[in-house]
mmCIF file with all atom_site columns, C-alpha atoms in Angstrom:
data_model
loop_
_atom_site.group_PDB
_atom_site.id
_atom_site.type_symbol
_atom_site.label_atom_id
_atom_site.label_alt_id
_atom_site.label_comp_id
_atom_site.label_asym_id
_atom_site.label_entity_id
_atom_site.label_seq_id
_atom_site.pdbx_PDB_ins_code
_atom_site.Cartn_x
_atom_site.Cartn_y
_atom_site.Cartn_z
_atom_site.occupancy
_atom_site.B_iso_or_equiv
_atom_site.pdbx_formal_charge
_atom_site.auth_seq_id
_atom_site.auth_comp_id
_atom_site.auth_asym_id
_atom_site.auth_atom_id
_atom_site.pdbx_PDB_model_num
ATOM 1  C CA . MET A 1 1  ? -22.589 -7.934  42.274 1.00 39.00 ? 291 MET A CA 1
ATOM 2  C CA . SER A 1 2  ? -21.991 -8.685  38.608 1.00 39.00 ? 292 SER A CA 1
ATOM 3  C CA . THR A 1 3  ? -24.626 -7.852  36.012 1.00 39.00 ? 293 THR A CA 1
ATOM 4  C CA . GLN A 1 4  ? -22.984 -10.112 33.467 1.00 43.00 ? 294 GLN A CA 1
ATOM 5  C CA . THR A 1 5  ? -24.899 -12.969 31.895 1.00 41.00 ? 295 THR A CA 1
ATOM 6  C CA . THR A 1 6  ? -23.783 -16.371 33.136 1.00 45.00 ? 296 THR A CA 1
ATOM 7  C CA . SER A 1 7  ? -24.943 -18.567 30.284 1.00 51.00 ? 297 SER A CA 1
ATOM 8  C CA . ALA A 1 8  ? -21.717 -20.474 29.737 1.00 56.00 ? 298 ALA A CA 1
ATOM 9  C CA . GLY A 1 9  ? -21.965 -24.096 28.774 1.00 56.00 ? 299 GLY A CA 1
ATOM 10 C CA . PRO A 1 10 ? -20.969 -26.962 31.046 1.00 58.00 ? 300 PRO A CA 1
ATOM 11 C CA . ALA A 1 11 ? -17.697 -27.567 29.171 1.00 69.00 ? 301 ALA A CA 1
ATOM 12 C CA . SER A 1 12 ? -16.534 -23.982 29.802 1.00 91.00 ? 302 SER A CA 1
ATOM 13 C CA . GLN A 1 13 ? -17.611 -24.172 33.423 1.00 95.00 ? 303 GLN A CA 1
ATOM 14 C CA . ASP A 1 14 ? -15.802 -27.489 33.854 1.00 95.00 ? 304 ASP A CA 1
ATOM 15 C CA . TYR A 1 15 ? -12.629 -25.942 32.411 1.00 95.00 ? 305 TYR A CA 1
ATOM 16 C CA . VAL A 1 16 ? -12.781 -22.894 34.694 1.00 96.00 ? 306 VAL A CA 1
ATOM 17 C CA . ALA A 1 17 ? -13.615 -25.035 37.726 1.00 97.00 ? 307 ALA A CA 1
ATOM 18 C CA . GLY A 1 18 ? -10.608 -27.203 36.919 1.00 96.00 ? 308 GLY A CA 1
ATOM 19 C CA . LEU A 1 19 ? -8.372  -24.130 36.685 1.00 97.00 ? 309 LEU A CA 1
ATOM 20 C CA . PHE A 1 20 ? -9.589  -22.870 40.057 1.00 98.00 ? 310 PHE A CA 1
ATOM 21 C CA . ALA A 1 21 ? -8.935  -26.286 41.592 1.00 98.00 ? 311 ALA A CA 1
ATOM 22 C CA . ARG A 1 22 ? -5.427  -26.519 40.104 1.00 96.00 ? 312 ARG A CA 1
ATOM 23 C CA . LEU A 1 23 ? -4.316  -23.018 41.009 1.00 97.00 ? 313 LEU A CA 1
ATOM 24 C CA . LEU A 1 24 ? -5.871  -22.847 44.446 1.00 97.00 ? 314 LEU A CA 1
ATOM 25 C CA . ALA A 1 25 ? -5.341  -26.501 45.456 1.00 97.00 ? 315 ALA A CA 1
ATOM 26 C CA . VAL A 1 26 ? -9.009  -26.929 46.363 1.00 97.00 ? 316 VAL A CA 1
ATOM 27 C CA . PRO A 1 27 ? -11.625 -29.526 45.419 1.00 97.00 ? 317 PRO A CA 1
ATOM 28 C CA . VAL A 1 28 ? -13.334 -28.791 42.102 1.00 97.00 ? 318 VAL A CA 1
ATOM 29 C CA . PRO A 1 29 ? -15.690 -25.876 42.808 1.00 97.00 ? 319 PRO A CA 1
ATOM 30 C CA . GLY A 1 30 ? -19.270 -25.406 41.666 1.00 96.00 ? 320 GLY A CA 1
ATOM 31 C CA . PRO A 1 31 ? -20.555 -22.757 39.254 1.00 96.00 ? 321 PRO A CA 1
ATOM 32 C CA . ASP A 1 32 ? -21.351 -20.213 41.977 1.00 97.00 ? 322 ASP A CA 1
ATOM 33 C CA . ASP A 1 33 ? -18.045 -20.536 43.831 1.00 98.00 ? 323 ASP A CA 1
ATOM 34 C CA . ASP A 1 34 ? -15.970 -17.357 43.823 1.00 98.00 ? 324 ASP A CA 1
ATOM 35 C CA . PHE A 1 35 ? -12.251 -17.324 43.081 1.00 98.00 ? 325 PHE A CA 1
ATOM 36 C CA . PHE A 1 36 ? -11.445 -15.066 46.030 1.00 98.00 ? 326 PHE A CA 1
ATOM 37 C CA . VAL A 1 37 ? -13.681 -16.851 48.530 1.00 98.00 ? 327 VAL A CA 1
ATOM 38 C CA . LEU A 1 38 ? -11.853 -20.063 47.605 1.00 98.00 ? 328 LEU A CA 1
ATOM 39 C CA . GLY A 1 39 ? -8.560  -18.442 48.592 1.00 98.00 ? 329 GLY A CA 1
ATOM 40 C CA . GLY A 1 40 ? -7.487  -16.663 45.421 1.00 98.00 ? 330 GLY A CA 1
ATOM 41 C CA . THR A 1 41 ? -5.416  -13.501 45.635 1.00 98.00 ? 331 THR A CA 1
ATOM 42 C CA . SER A 1 42 ? -4.624  -10.767 43.157 1.00 96.00 ? 332 SER A CA 1
ATOM 43 C CA . LEU A 1 43 ? -1.353  -12.562 42.366 1.00 97.00 ? 333 LEU A CA 1
ATOM 44 C CA . SER A 1 44 ? -3.043  -15.910 41.776 1.00 97.00 ? 334 SER A CA 1
ATOM 45 C CA . ALA A 1 45 ? -5.589  -14.075 39.604 1.00 97.00 ? 335 ALA A CA 1
ATOM 46 C CA . MET A 1 46 ? -2.715  -12.952 37.360 1.00 97.00 ? 336 MET A CA 1
ATOM 47 C CA . ASP A 1 47 ? -1.511  -16.568 37.224 1.00 97.00 ? 337 ASP A CA 1
ATOM 48 C CA . LEU A 1 48 ? -5.031  -17.639 36.218 1.00 97.00 ? 338 LEU A CA 1
ATOM 49 C CA . ILE A 1 49 ? -5.223  -15.012 33.474 1.00 96.00 ? 339 ILE A CA 1
ATOM 50 C CA . ALA A 1 50 ? -1.809  -16.059 32.126 1.00 96.00 ? 340 ALA A CA 1
ATOM 51 C CA . LEU A 1 51 ? -2.779  -19.737 32.200 1.00 95.00 ? 341 LEU A CA 1
ATOM 52 C CA . ILE A 1 52 ? -5.998  -19.062 30.281 1.00 94.00 ? 342 ILE A CA 1
ATOM 53 C CA . GLU A 1 53 ? -4.060  -17.194 27.612 1.00 93.00 ? 343 GLU A CA 1
ATOM 54 C CA . GLN A 1 54 ? -1.451  -19.952 27.412 1.00 94.00 ? 344 GLN A CA 1
ATOM 55 C CA . GLU A 1 55 ? -3.946  -22.835 27.252 1.00 92.00 ? 345 GLU A CA 1
ATOM 56 C CA . CYS A 1 56 ? -6.792  -21.238 25.287 1.00 88.00 ? 346 CYS A CA 1
ATOM 57 C CA . GLY A 1 57 ? -5.156  -18.417 23.376 1.00 89.00 ? 347 GLY A CA 1
ATOM 58 C CA . VAL A 1 58 ? -7.747  -16.037 24.825 1.00 89.00 ? 348 VAL A CA 1
ATOM 59 C CA . GLN A 1 59 ? -6.576  -12.715 26.221 1.00 93.00 ? 349 GLN A CA 1
ATOM 60 C CA . LEU A 1 60 ? -8.679  -12.037 29.293 1.00 94.00 ? 350 LEU A CA 1
ATOM 61 C CA . PRO A 1 61 ? -8.449  -8.382  30.328 1.00 95.00 ? 351 PRO A CA 1
ATOM 62 C CA . VAL A 1 62 ? -7.930  -7.995  34.072 1.00 96.00 ? 352 VAL A CA 1
ATOM 63 C CA . ARG A 1 63 ? -11.008 -5.766  34.346 1.00 96.00 ? 353 ARG A CA 1
ATOM 64 C CA . ASP A 1 64 ? -13.153 -8.494  32.746 1.00 94.00 ? 354 ASP A CA 1
ATOM 65 C CA . PHE A 1 65 ? -11.881 -11.031 35.263 1.00 96.00 ? 355 PHE A CA 1
ATOM 66 C CA . TYR A 1 66 ? -12.754 -8.766  38.189 1.00 96.00 ? 356 TYR A CA 1
ATOM 67 C CA . ARG A 1 67 ? -16.267 -8.153  36.822 1.00 96.00 ? 357 ARG A CA 1
ATOM 68 C CA . GLY A 1 68 ? -17.186 -11.789 37.384 1.00 95.00 ? 358 GLY A CA 1
ATOM 69 C CA . THR A 1 69 ? -15.089 -14.015 39.604 1.00 97.00 ? 359 THR A CA 1
ATOM 70 C CA . THR A 1 70 ? -17.330 -17.042 40.009 1.00 97.00 ? 360 THR A CA 1
ATOM 71 C CA . VAL A 1 71 ? -16.837 -20.151 37.896 1.00 97.00 ? 361 VAL A CA 1
ATOM 72 C CA . ALA A 1 72 ? -20.021 -19.474 35.884 1.00 96.00 ? 362 ALA A CA 1
ATOM 73 C CA . GLU A 1 73 ? -19.298 -15.772 35.359 1.00 96.00 ? 363 GLU A CA 1
ATOM 74 C CA . LEU A 1 74 ? -15.733 -16.349 34.227 1.00 96.00 ? 364 LEU A CA 1
ATOM 75 C CA . ALA A 1 75 ? -16.791 -19.197 31.924 1.00 95.00 ? 365 ALA A CA 1
ATOM 76 C CA . ALA A 1 76 ? -19.394 -16.921 30.322 1.00 94.00 ? 366 ALA A CA 1
ATOM 77 C CA . THR A 1 77 ? -16.768 -14.199 29.865 1.00 94.00 ? 367 THR A CA 1
ATOM 78 C CA . LEU A 1 78 ? -14.382 -16.682 28.222 1.00 93.00 ? 368 LEU A CA 1
ATOM 79 C CA . ASP A 1 79 ? -17.137 -17.896 25.903 1.00 92.00 ? 369 ASP A CA 1
ATOM 80 C CA . GLN A 1 80 ? -17.860 -14.304 24.858 1.00 91.00 ? 370 GLN A CA 1
ATOM 81 C CA . LEU A 1 81 ? -14.195 -13.512 24.282 1.00 91.00 ? 371 LEU A CA 1
ATOM 82 C CA . SER A 1 82 ? -13.660 -16.730 22.328 1.00 86.00 ? 372 SER A CA 1
ATOM 83 C CA . ALA A 1 83 ? -16.665 -16.008 20.122 1.00 86.00 ? 373 ALA A CA 1
ATOM 84 C CA . ALA A 1 84 ? -15.495 -12.441 19.523 1.00 84.00 ? 374 ALA A CA 1
ATOM 85 C CA . SER A 1 85 ? -12.021 -13.565 18.472 1.00 76.00 ? 375 SER A CA 1
ATOM 86 C CA . ALA A 1 86 ? -13.274 -16.355 16.188 1.00 69.00 ? 376 ALA A CA 1
#
């Protein structure tokens, strides 16, 4: 279980949910839906990380992705990384 704060805003959560839906070919997930439960694999996780870097310019370390794999957790992580790089 992740101990990370999940205080990401709705826009970040909407973006991450959209990424999950696109990559995994599933309906748009909710904030508590987990990437791996939705059918993600370690290979699709690498695709997700690359897509985030390409679209947002944010380098998401693999370990940070695996610390929180729900929509809300990943959105919070992206918000933190974006703020730190600003």
